[in-house]
Amino acid sequence: GYRWGTHSIHNFKAWYIEAPESSIEEEVRYLRSDIYQRAINIPIEVLDAYTKYSINNQTSENHIKYQEKISWAKSLCQLQ
């Protein structure tokens, strides 16, 4: 489920969930239809083990290896 927490880099507070890649589309649909009840851009952060557990707060966006997955996930969350 969702948790309330502080973003490790940007220091803002927000509700968040860690969701597997297979459930991202469903989660975005749920947020737009049941929570926000309108079309809205949804912020997303793609995490791998390096990003999640790095003491340097690195982001996957710095890694070419993940660019295709990052682009796909962010395209789901942006209004077309």
Short mmCIF file of C-alpha atoms in Angstrom, two decimals:
data_model
loop_
_atom_site.label_atom_id
_atom_site.label_comp_id
_atom_site.label_asym_id
_atom_site.label_seq_id
_atom_site.Cartn_x
_atom_site.Cartn_y
_atom_site.Cartn_z
CA GLY A 1 0.00 0.00 0.00
CA TYR A 2 0.83 3.66 -0.08
CA ARG A 3 3.20 5.21 2.47
CA TRP A 4 3.78 8.83 3.54
CA GLY A 5 7.39 9.90 3.34
CA THR A 6 10.03 12.48 2.48
CA HIS A 7 11.75 12.35 -0.92
CA SER A 8 15.42 11.56 -0.36
CA ILE A 9 16.77 14.12 -2.83
CA HIS A 10 14.19 16.89 -3.14
CA ASN A 11 13.02 16.79 0.49
CA PHE A 12 9.27 17.10 -0.20
CA LYS A 13 6.63 14.93 1.49
CA ALA A 14 4.21 12.80 -0.52
CA TRP A 15 2.31 9.54 -0.61
CA TYR A 16 4.21 6.91 -2.57
CA ILE A 17 4.10 3.26 -3.56
CA GLU A 18 6.70 0.91 -4.91
CA ALA A 19 5.03 -0.95 -7.76
CA PRO A 20 6.42 -3.61 -10.07
CA GLU A 21 6.66 -2.77 -13.75
CA SER A 22 3.74 -5.09 -14.53
CA SER A 23 1.29 -3.02 -12.47
CA ILE A 24 2.25 0.53 -13.46
CA GLU A 25 -0.44 0.97 -16.13
CA GLU A 26 -3.16 -0.28 -13.77
CA GLU A 27 -1.94 1.98 -10.94
CA VAL A 28 -1.93 5.07 -13.17
CA ARG A 29 -5.49 4.29 -14.35
CA TYR A 30 -6.59 3.81 -10.72
CA LEU A 31 -5.07 7.13 -9.59
CA ARG A 32 -6.68 9.06 -12.46
CA SER A 33 -10.12 7.47 -12.18
CA ASP A 34 -10.62 6.84 -8.44
CA ILE A 35 -8.29 9.24 -6.62
CA TYR A 36 -7.90 12.39 -8.75
CA GLN A 37 -11.05 11.79 -10.83
CA ARG A 38 -9.54 13.65 -13.78
CA ALA A 39 -6.68 13.46 -16.24
CA ILE A 40 -3.54 14.52 -14.42
CA ASN A 41 0.22 14.15 -14.87
CA ILE A 42 1.53 11.70 -12.28
CA PRO A 43 5.15 11.99 -11.13
CA ILE A 44 7.08 8.74 -11.35
CA GLU A 45 10.54 7.65 -10.34
CA VAL A 46 12.07 4.44 -11.68
CA LEU A 47 14.14 2.59 -9.09
CA ASP A 48 16.56 -0.27 -9.43
CA ALA A 49 18.64 -1.75 -6.62
CA TYR A 50 21.50 0.67 -7.32
CA THR A 51 19.20 3.68 -7.08
CA LYS A 52 17.18 2.46 -4.13
CA TYR A 53 20.10 1.51 -1.91
CA SER A 54 22.78 3.98 -3.04
CA ILE A 55 24.11 6.28 -0.35
CA ASN A 56 24.77 8.83 -3.10
CA ASN A 57 21.06 9.16 -4.02
CA GLN A 58 21.78 8.37 -7.65
CA THR A 59 18.81 8.17 -10.02
CA SER A 60 18.20 5.63 -12.74
CA GLU A 61 17.79 8.52 -15.16
CA ASN A 62 21.58 8.76 -15.12
CA HIS A 63 21.91 5.23 -16.45
CA ILE A 64 21.60 4.63 -20.21
CA LYS A 65 20.67 1.01 -19.43
CA TYR A 66 17.22 2.06 -18.17
CA GLN A 67 16.32 4.84 -20.60
CA GLU A 68 13.77 2.76 -22.54
CA LYS A 69 11.92 1.67 -19.37
CA ILE A 70 12.06 5.17 -17.91
CA SER A 71 10.63 6.67 -21.10
CA TRP A 72 7.87 4.05 -21.21
CA ALA A 73 6.87 4.56 -17.56
CA LYS A 74 6.90 8.35 -17.80
CA SER A 75 4.82 8.26 -21.01
CA LEU A 76 2.08 6.42 -19.10
CA CYS A 77 1.99 9.15 -16.47
CA GLN A 78 1.94 12.18 -18.75
CA LEU A 79 -1.15 13.55 -20.40
CA GLN A 80 -1.12 12.99 -24.13
#
